[in-house]
Amino acid sequence: MKKNIFYLLICISSIVFSQNTERKFLSADFQDQIIKINVSDGSYHIQFYNKYIVETSFIPLGETFTKNTHAVILQPEKTAFKTQEKTDFIEIISDGIQIKIQKFPFQISYFYQNKALISEKLGYQKDSIHEKIQMNLDQNEVLYGAGARALGMNRRGNRLRLYNKAHYGYETRSELMNFTMPIVISSKKYLIHFDNPAIGFLDLDSKNDNSLTYETISGRKTYQIIVGDSWENLVENYTDLTGKQPLPPRWVLGNFSSRFGYHSQKETEHTIQKFQDEKIPVDAVILDLYWFGKTIQGTMGNLEVDKDSFPDMKGMISKFKNKGVKTVLITEPFILSNSKKWNEAVEKNVLAKDSVGNPAKYDFYFGNTGIVDIYKNEGKSWFWNIYKNILNLGVKGLWGDLGEPEVLPKWVRFETAKADEIHNIYGHDWAKLIFEGYKNDFPTERPFILMRAGYSGSQRFGMIPWSGDVNRTWGGLQSQPEIALQMGMQGLGYMHSDLGGFAGANLDDNLYTRWLQYGVFQPIYRPHAQDDVPSEPVFRSERAKKLAKKAIELRYQLLPYNYHLAFENHQKGLPLMRPLFFEEDSEKLLTNSTSYLWGNDFLITPILKDSITSKEIYFPKNSNWFDFYTDGKITGGQTKTVTVSEENIPTFVKAGAFIPMTNIVQTTDNYTGNQLIVHYYHDTNVVKSERKLYNDDGITANAFENDNYEILEFEAEIEKKWLEIDIESEIGNHWISSEKEITLIVHNINWNPKRVKVNGKSTNISPKNNQLSIPIKWNFQKELKIKISLK
């Protein structure tokens, strides 16, 4: 029956979609897992990576196939598939993706679970400027992807340039930003990745003719089709292909003190002391470019401490470390011709060249500059030695700025390619250089690599991206959820914004606090701003400081939950911020970014306009939802107007969720995972519920892979007259666990239980405000059972 359906679909697809009538089928060859299709103007090589991923490359006549890829790391598995050749077409059927190759008019079509996905329209073609691959789209497909842009969730209808470029002061619309990735994701749950980093365009049906067109100046004509059985599965399969994000150090989930920038050691120390005096938690301080020079212009490329402004950098870093505060330093790949490092860089041949072999020099905002050629061994080793010196100061994080690269004339030549061929991967390969340096010289440390430009697969180098120089306005805030949600679907799950906004001297306290409240539920909590605007809450008004402190404290209380999200991202590629359609796969939610999921169990609606006192929120069906602050219950599947408080943004928890939290700590150094407050949101509609919580030391690289971890497993089940909650643990072979002090808070207990048992022993506990609070000391070696009578 299924085979008959497939035949029907492939016949229908031949009628519905446009085709290339010029390309002629010649022959087909099947060997060594490669399907080779010879046509009149070249050949196609088709290869399965597994049943969910297939790669197609076109090799024009006169060209040879190159396997070089900057994005893909997955090795193809031996995938079982059947081929059948008929007079008019060839079909290739695996347990997953199915392919139909129609001989005349020539066309390649892709199917999954007997449903048409996408097909080549004109396929490969070439004009005087670009080589192109054109595909057919269904009329109603919603399209995501193309990197970081502010366009609305549905990016269909745009012709988008593939050329990483900063957009200073953007707000609600930005067609070109720092991450331009050759990725398109369809509402039909497939992803197409055009595996070539050279500059070009992605045309997402801008002519309204149901076409998707990839355009490039040179390079591979290769694309991968990735499918999934769910949205989560699709992202997992894509990150299998391009790499998973390493687990970052736990302190990265804490609060950062950051601005453009701290001018001196005295100012930096004063700022951190202010945080501690105000008892506002802080885990890191970021030093912008004043650490190597007193002025913005003319000092870039010094890349060594300005001892006049920072007389004891190493001592300052050590003092901060003792207080639980880690230091992060900015670097750039530009070496100004009047900088301290210019002569050394020229002498050691580490710079990109001009057409006659001299160091390439050109002007931009910061001065007359060259750029480090990270594609030659001399450039890589020289740059990494700079980083080693920085890290040996005790620095715990590296910030790579301007890595688009911000200015890179097309005439510049690198060791292996022209500027336009590596422009979009410079940030990607820069992150790779740092990541591999860590692995070789600091193998036990987890790197923190903050960068604003990258490429497909940059997540595997531990890159933490941010959304660039957003305007410090409500318009700037409004674009941030969309950007983060889109990038999470494209593998970069830590996309975040400068909290409070960057560009502009705007001291609007309402904007500032709403942005910081949103930041509680975005991947990295890093307020940042230009020099003339205080980004740190300790320098804001009393009202703003109070509200910001409340938000930051909640961020720290959520450390256990958030760290588990980081672990899920590391294991499965799941984004920390997820669109609502991950929860309810309905057409009406496909373009919604006004609310989103934080992990699996939080429904978040940021306040993106001023003076909002109420907000309409859609609550996904298949679950009920509880107000995180009031415990009010809302039935899923409806839109409801909720009252908005100035103290927080609307936050709801899914019925049946376990939310692990902790007491407020002033730094993540003081968190161990042995004191937990676990909230269970009981609902009679949820008969059984399970959640997990990952924990390790928070700093050692590859802790999970080296069996140095623990996972707590929570299960709730309604059995006859009891609500039973079980807690057990999975312990890695090298993990030394400790007794746990857990306060279990069961919500929605709107009756007075006659009996509450902990490991069979009755306790005298009564609910207050419909919450039952059960203190527990737990020996992790034994399963813990709590039973609450339902009457």
mmCIF file of N, CA and C in Angstrom, residues 409-479:
data_model
loop_
_atom_site.group_PDB
_atom_site.id
_atom_site.type_symbol
_atom_site.label_atom_id
_atom_site.label_comp_id
_atom_site.label_asym_id
_atom_site.label_seq_id
_atom_site.Cartn_x
_atom_site.Cartn_y
_atom_site.Cartn_z
ATOM 1 N N PRO A 409 37.885 44.046 2.260
ATOM 2 C CA PRO A 409 37.807 44.274 0.810
ATOM 3 C C PRO A 409 38.004 42.978 0.029
ATOM 4 N N LYS A 410 37.323 42.895 -1.089
ATOM 5 C CA LYS A 410 37.361 41.642 -1.850
ATOM 6 C C LYS A 410 38.727 41.357 -2.454
ATOM 7 N N TRP A 411 39.602 42.393 -2.560
ATOM 8 C CA TRP A 411 40.925 42.167 -3.144
ATOM 9 C C TRP A 411 41.922 41.514 -2.180
ATOM 10 N N VAL A 412 41.540 41.403 -0.920
ATOM 11 C CA VAL A 412 42.442 40.792 0.059
ATOM 12 C C VAL A 412 42.580 39.293 -0.220
ATOM 13 N N ARG A 413 43.791 38.803 -0.096
ATOM 14 C CA ARG A 413 44.067 37.396 -0.377
ATOM 15 C C ARG A 413 44.513 36.680 0.903
ATOM 16 N N PHE A 414 43.930 35.515 1.121
ATOM 17 C CA PHE A 414 44.331 34.663 2.233
ATOM 18 C C PHE A 414 45.113 33.477 1.686
ATOM 19 N N GLU A 415 45.663 32.692 2.569
ATOM 20 C CA GLU A 415 46.513 31.570 2.164
ATOM 21 C C GLU A 415 45.798 30.607 1.232
ATOM 22 N N THR A 416 44.509 30.360 1.505
ATOM 23 C CA THR A 416 43.806 29.306 0.765
ATOM 24 C C THR A 416 42.691 29.815 -0.130
ATOM 25 N N ALA A 417 42.346 31.105 -0.046
ATOM 26 C CA ALA A 417 41.172 31.563 -0.783
ATOM 27 C C ALA A 417 41.144 33.080 -0.873
ATOM 28 N N LYS A 418 40.223 33.567 -1.706
ATOM 29 C CA LYS A 418 39.968 35.003 -1.816
ATOM 30 C C LYS A 418 39.042 35.439 -0.680
ATOM 31 N N ALA A 419 39.037 36.742 -0.439
ATOM 32 C CA ALA A 419 38.268 37.289 0.681
ATOM 33 C C ALA A 419 36.803 36.882 0.630
ATOM 34 N N ASP A 420 36.166 36.965 -0.534
ATOM 35 C CA ASP A 420 34.734 36.672 -0.620
ATOM 36 C C ASP A 420 34.425 35.188 -0.441
ATOM 37 N N GLU A 421 35.446 34.356 -0.584
ATOM 38 C CA GLU A 421 35.228 32.928 -0.404
ATOM 39 C C GLU A 421 35.304 32.509 1.067
ATOM 40 N N ILE A 422 36.014 33.294 1.863
ATOM 41 C CA ILE A 422 36.105 32.944 3.292
ATOM 42 C C ILE A 422 35.393 33.959 4.183
ATOM 43 N N HIS A 423 34.848 35.010 3.595
ATOM 44 C CA HIS A 423 34.232 36.075 4.408
ATOM 45 C C HIS A 423 33.246 35.515 5.428
ATOM 46 N N ASN A 424 32.355 34.644 5.005
ATOM 47 C CA ASN A 424 31.293 34.160 5.899
ATOM 48 C C ASN A 424 31.766 33.102 6.891
ATOM 49 N N ILE A 425 32.978 32.592 6.713
ATOM 50 C CA ILE A 425 33.468 31.576 7.660
ATOM 51 C C ILE A 425 34.653 32.067 8.476
ATOM 52 N N TYR A 426 35.008 33.337 8.341
ATOM 53 C CA TYR A 426 36.159 33.823 9.117
ATOM 54 C C TYR A 426 35.885 33.686 10.616
ATOM 55 N N GLY A 427 34.723 34.134 11.065
ATOM 56 C CA GLY A 427 34.378 34.010 12.479
ATOM 57 C C GLY A 427 34.304 32.564 12.927
ATOM 58 N N HIS A 428 33.767 31.719 12.073
ATOM 59 C CA HIS A 428 33.664 30.276 12.325
ATOM 60 C C HIS A 428 35.049 29.661 12.534
ATOM 61 N N ASP A 429 35.965 29.972 11.623
ATOM 62 C CA ASP A 429 37.303 29.380 11.715
ATOM 63 C C ASP A 429 38.140 30.022 12.813
ATOM 64 N N TRP A 430 37.834 31.256 13.137
ATOM 65 C CA TRP A 430 38.472 31.920 14.277
ATOM 66 C C TRP A 430 38.077 31.216 15.581
ATOM 67 N N ALA A 431 36.786 30.926 15.717
ATOM 68 C CA ALA A 431 36.323 30.176 16.890
ATOM 69 C C ALA A 431 36.966 28.795 16.928
ATOM 70 N N LYS A 432 37.102 28.168 15.777
ATOM 71 C CA LYS A 432 37.744 26.853 15.698
ATOM 72 C C LYS A 432 39.183 26.923 16.191
ATOM 73 N N LEU A 433 39.903 27.972 15.777
ATOM 74 C CA LEU A 433 41.290 28.150 16.198
ATOM 75 C C LEU A 433 41.383 28.197 17.728
ATOM 76 N N ILE A 434 40.491 28.982 18.352
ATOM 77 C CA ILE A 434 40.518 29.110 19.816
ATOM 78 C C ILE A 434 40.117 27.796 20.477
ATOM 79 N N PHE A 435 39.064 27.180 19.964
ATOM 80 C CA PHE A 435 38.564 25.937 20.542
ATOM 81 C C PHE A 435 39.626 24.843 20.500
ATOM 82 N N GLU A 436 40.295 24.713 19.363
ATOM 83 C CA GLU A 436 41.328 23.681 19.237
ATOM 84 C C GLU A 436 42.554 24.022 20.086
ATOM 85 N N GLY A 437 42.830 25.317 20.255
ATOM 86 C CA GLY A 437 43.916 25.717 21.139
ATOM 87 C C GLY A 437 43.645 25.320 22.575
ATOM 88 N N TYR A 438 42.398 25.532 23.009
ATOM 89 C CA TYR A 438 42.009 25.081 24.342
ATOM 90 C C TYR A 438 42.219 23.576 24.486
ATOM 91 N N LYS A 439 41.765 22.815 23.495
ATOM 92 C CA LYS A 439 41.861 21.355 23.581
ATOM 93 C C LYS A 439 43.307 20.906 23.731
ATOM 94 N N ASN A 440 44.220 21.602 23.058
ATOM 95 C CA ASN A 440 45.625 21.202 23.106
ATOM 96 C C ASN A 440 46.328 21.680 24.371
ATOM 97 N N ASP A 441 46.074 22.921 24.790
ATOM 98 C CA ASP A 441 46.872 23.530 25.850
ATOM 99 C C ASP A 441 46.135 23.685 27.181
ATOM 100 N N PHE A 442 44.805 23.646 27.150
ATOM 101 C CA PHE A 442 44.007 23.739 28.375
ATOM 102 C C PHE A 442 42.897 22.687 28.304
ATOM 103 N N PRO A 443 43.289 21.422 28.197
ATOM 104 C CA PRO A 443 42.318 20.375 27.847
ATOM 105 C C PRO A 443 41.243 20.131 28.901
ATOM 106 N N THR A 444 41.460 20.532 30.140
ATOM 107 C CA THR A 444 40.442 20.280 31.171
ATOM 108 C C THR A 444 39.464 21.440 31.323
ATOM 109 N N GLU A 445 39.707 22.548 30.614
ATOM 110 C CA GLU A 445 38.849 23.732 30.749
ATOM 111 C C GLU A 445 37.770 23.750 29.677
ATOM 112 N N ARG A 446 36.601 24.221 30.064
ATOM 113 C CA ARG A 446 35.550 24.491 29.091
ATOM 114 C C ARG A 446 35.704 25.933 28.606
ATOM 115 N N PRO A 447 35.847 26.149 27.319
ATOM 116 C CA PRO A 447 36.034 27.518 26.835
ATOM 117 C C PRO A 447 34.735 28.319 26.846
ATOM 118 N N PHE A 448 34.874 29.624 27.013
ATOM 119 C CA PHE A 448 33.791 30.568 26.754
ATOM 120 C C PHE A 448 34.255 31.450 25.611
ATOM 121 N N ILE A 449 33.615 31.309 24.443
ATOM 122 C CA ILE A 449 34.021 32.019 23.228
ATOM 123 C C ILE A 449 32.825 32.837 22.743
ATOM 124 N N LEU A 450 32.840 34.122 23.040
ATOM 125 C CA LEU A 450 31.748 35.033 22.692
ATOM 126 C C LEU A 450 32.052 35.667 21.350
ATOM 127 N N MET A 451 31.177 35.460 20.350
ATOM 128 C CA MET A 451 31.425 36.003 19.008
ATOM 129 C C MET A 451 30.133 36.443 18.354
ATOM 130 N N ARG A 452 30.247 37.435 17.475
ATOM 131 C CA ARG A 452 29.044 37.959 16.834
ATOM 132 C C ARG A 452 28.948 37.583 15.351
ATOM 133 N N ALA A 453 29.796 36.658 14.888
ATOM 134 C CA ALA A 453 29.710 36.203 13.501
ATOM 135 C C ALA A 453 30.157 34.750 13.423
ATOM 136 N N GLY A 454 29.489 34.002 12.562
ATOM 137 C CA GLY A 454 29.841 32.601 12.400
ATOM 138 C C GLY A 454 29.123 32.006 11.211
ATOM 139 N N TYR A 455 29.030 30.684 11.208
ATOM 140 C CA TYR A 455 28.570 29.955 10.029
ATOM 141 C C TYR A 455 27.879 28.684 10.502
ATOM 142 N N SER A 456 27.352 27.938 9.594
ATOM 143 C CA SER A 456 26.718 26.657 9.909
ATOM 144 C C SER A 456 27.692 25.763 10.655
ATOM 145 N N GLY A 457 27.272 25.268 11.809
ATOM 146 C CA GLY A 457 28.108 24.374 12.586
ATOM 147 C C GLY A 457 29.030 25.054 13.573
ATOM 148 N N SER A 458 28.979 26.391 13.670
ATOM 149 C CA SER A 458 29.872 27.080 14.610
ATOM 150 C C SER A 458 29.632 26.660 16.047
ATOM 151 N N GLN A 459 28.454 26.108 16.310
ATOM 152 C CA GLN A 459 28.149 25.704 17.690
ATOM 153 C C GLN A 459 29.120 24.644 18.204
ATOM 154 N N ARG A 460 29.677 23.834 17.334
ATOM 155 C CA ARG A 460 30.532 22.742 17.816
ATOM 156 C C ARG A 460 31.853 23.254 18.380
ATOM 157 N N PHE A 461 32.177 24.509 18.127
ATOM 158 C CA PHE A 461 33.386 25.104 18.691
ATOM 159 C C PHE A 461 33.096 25.850 19.991
ATOM 160 N N GLY A 462 31.902 25.653 20.534
ATOM 161 C CA GLY A 462 31.557 26.326 21.777
ATOM 162 C C GLY A 462 31.229 27.795 21.594
ATOM 163 N N MET A 463 30.972 28.228 20.358
ATOM 164 C CA MET A 463 30.691 29.633 20.115
ATOM 165 C C MET A 463 29.403 30.064 20.825
ATOM 166 N N ILE A 464 29.472 31.196 21.522
ATOM 167 C CA ILE A 464 28.315 31.834 22.137
ATOM 168 C C ILE A 464 28.026 33.091 21.322
ATOM 169 N N PRO A 465 26.990 33.082 20.494
ATOM 170 C CA PRO A 465 26.732 34.236 19.622
ATOM 171 C C PRO A 465 25.848 35.274 20.289
ATOM 172 N N TRP A 466 25.986 36.528 19.844
ATOM 173 C CA TRP A 466 25.007 37.521 20.282
ATOM 174 C C TRP A 466 24.538 38.314 19.075
ATOM 175 N N SER A 467 23.457 39.060 19.266
ATOM 176 C CA SER A 467 22.714 39.608 18.126
ATOM 177 C C SER A 467 23.192 40.972 17.673
ATOM 178 N N GLY A 468 24.415 41.349 18.026
ATOM 179 C CA GLY A 468 25.009 42.549 17.472
ATOM 180 C C GLY A 468 24.577 43.831 18.171
ATOM 181 N N ASP A 469 24.841 44.940 17.502
ATOM 182 C CA ASP A 469 24.682 46.272 18.095
ATOM 183 C C ASP A 469 23.248 46.775 17.958
ATOM 184 N N VAL A 470 22.351 46.139 18.684
ATOM 185 C CA VAL A 470 20.930 46.472 18.622
ATOM 186 C C VAL A 470 20.684 47.844 19.240
ATOM 187 N N ASN A 471 19.694 48.547 18.700
ATOM 188 C CA ASN A 471 19.348 49.859 19.219
ATOM 189 C C ASN A 471 18.729 49.737 20.605
ATOM 190 N N ARG A 472 19.005 50.730 21.425
ATOM 191 C CA ARG A 472 18.524 50.739 22.803
ATOM 192 C C ARG A 472 17.128 51.357 22.843
ATOM 193 N N THR A 473 16.186 50.697 22.181
ATOM 194 C CA THR A 473 14.816 51.183 22.044
ATOM 195 C C THR A 473 13.864 50.002 22.158
ATOM 196 N N TRP A 474 12.575 50.304 22.289
ATOM 197 C CA TRP A 474 11.580 49.237 22.297
ATOM 198 C C TRP A 474 11.599 48.463 20.987
ATOM 199 N N GLY A 475 11.857 49.156 19.880
ATOM 200 C CA GLY A 475 11.972 48.469 18.596
ATOM 201 C C GLY A 475 13.112 47.475 18.591
ATOM 202 N N GLY A 476 14.237 47.858 19.206
ATOM 203 C CA GLY A 476 15.360 46.934 19.305
ATOM 204 C C GLY A 476 15.011 45.699 20.111
ATOM 205 N N LEU A 477 14.304 45.881 21.217
ATOM 206 C CA LEU A 477 13.894 44.744 22.044
ATOM 207 C C LEU A 477 12.932 43.830 21.294
ATOM 208 N N GLN A 478 12.036 44.415 20.503
ATOM 209 C CA GLN A 478 10.981 43.626 19.859
ATOM 210 C C GLN A 478 11.528 42.583 18.898
ATOM 211 N N SER A 479 12.687 42.815 18.322
ATOM 212 C CA SER A 479 13.238 41.851 17.357
ATOM 213 C C SER A 479 13.992 40.702 18.022
#
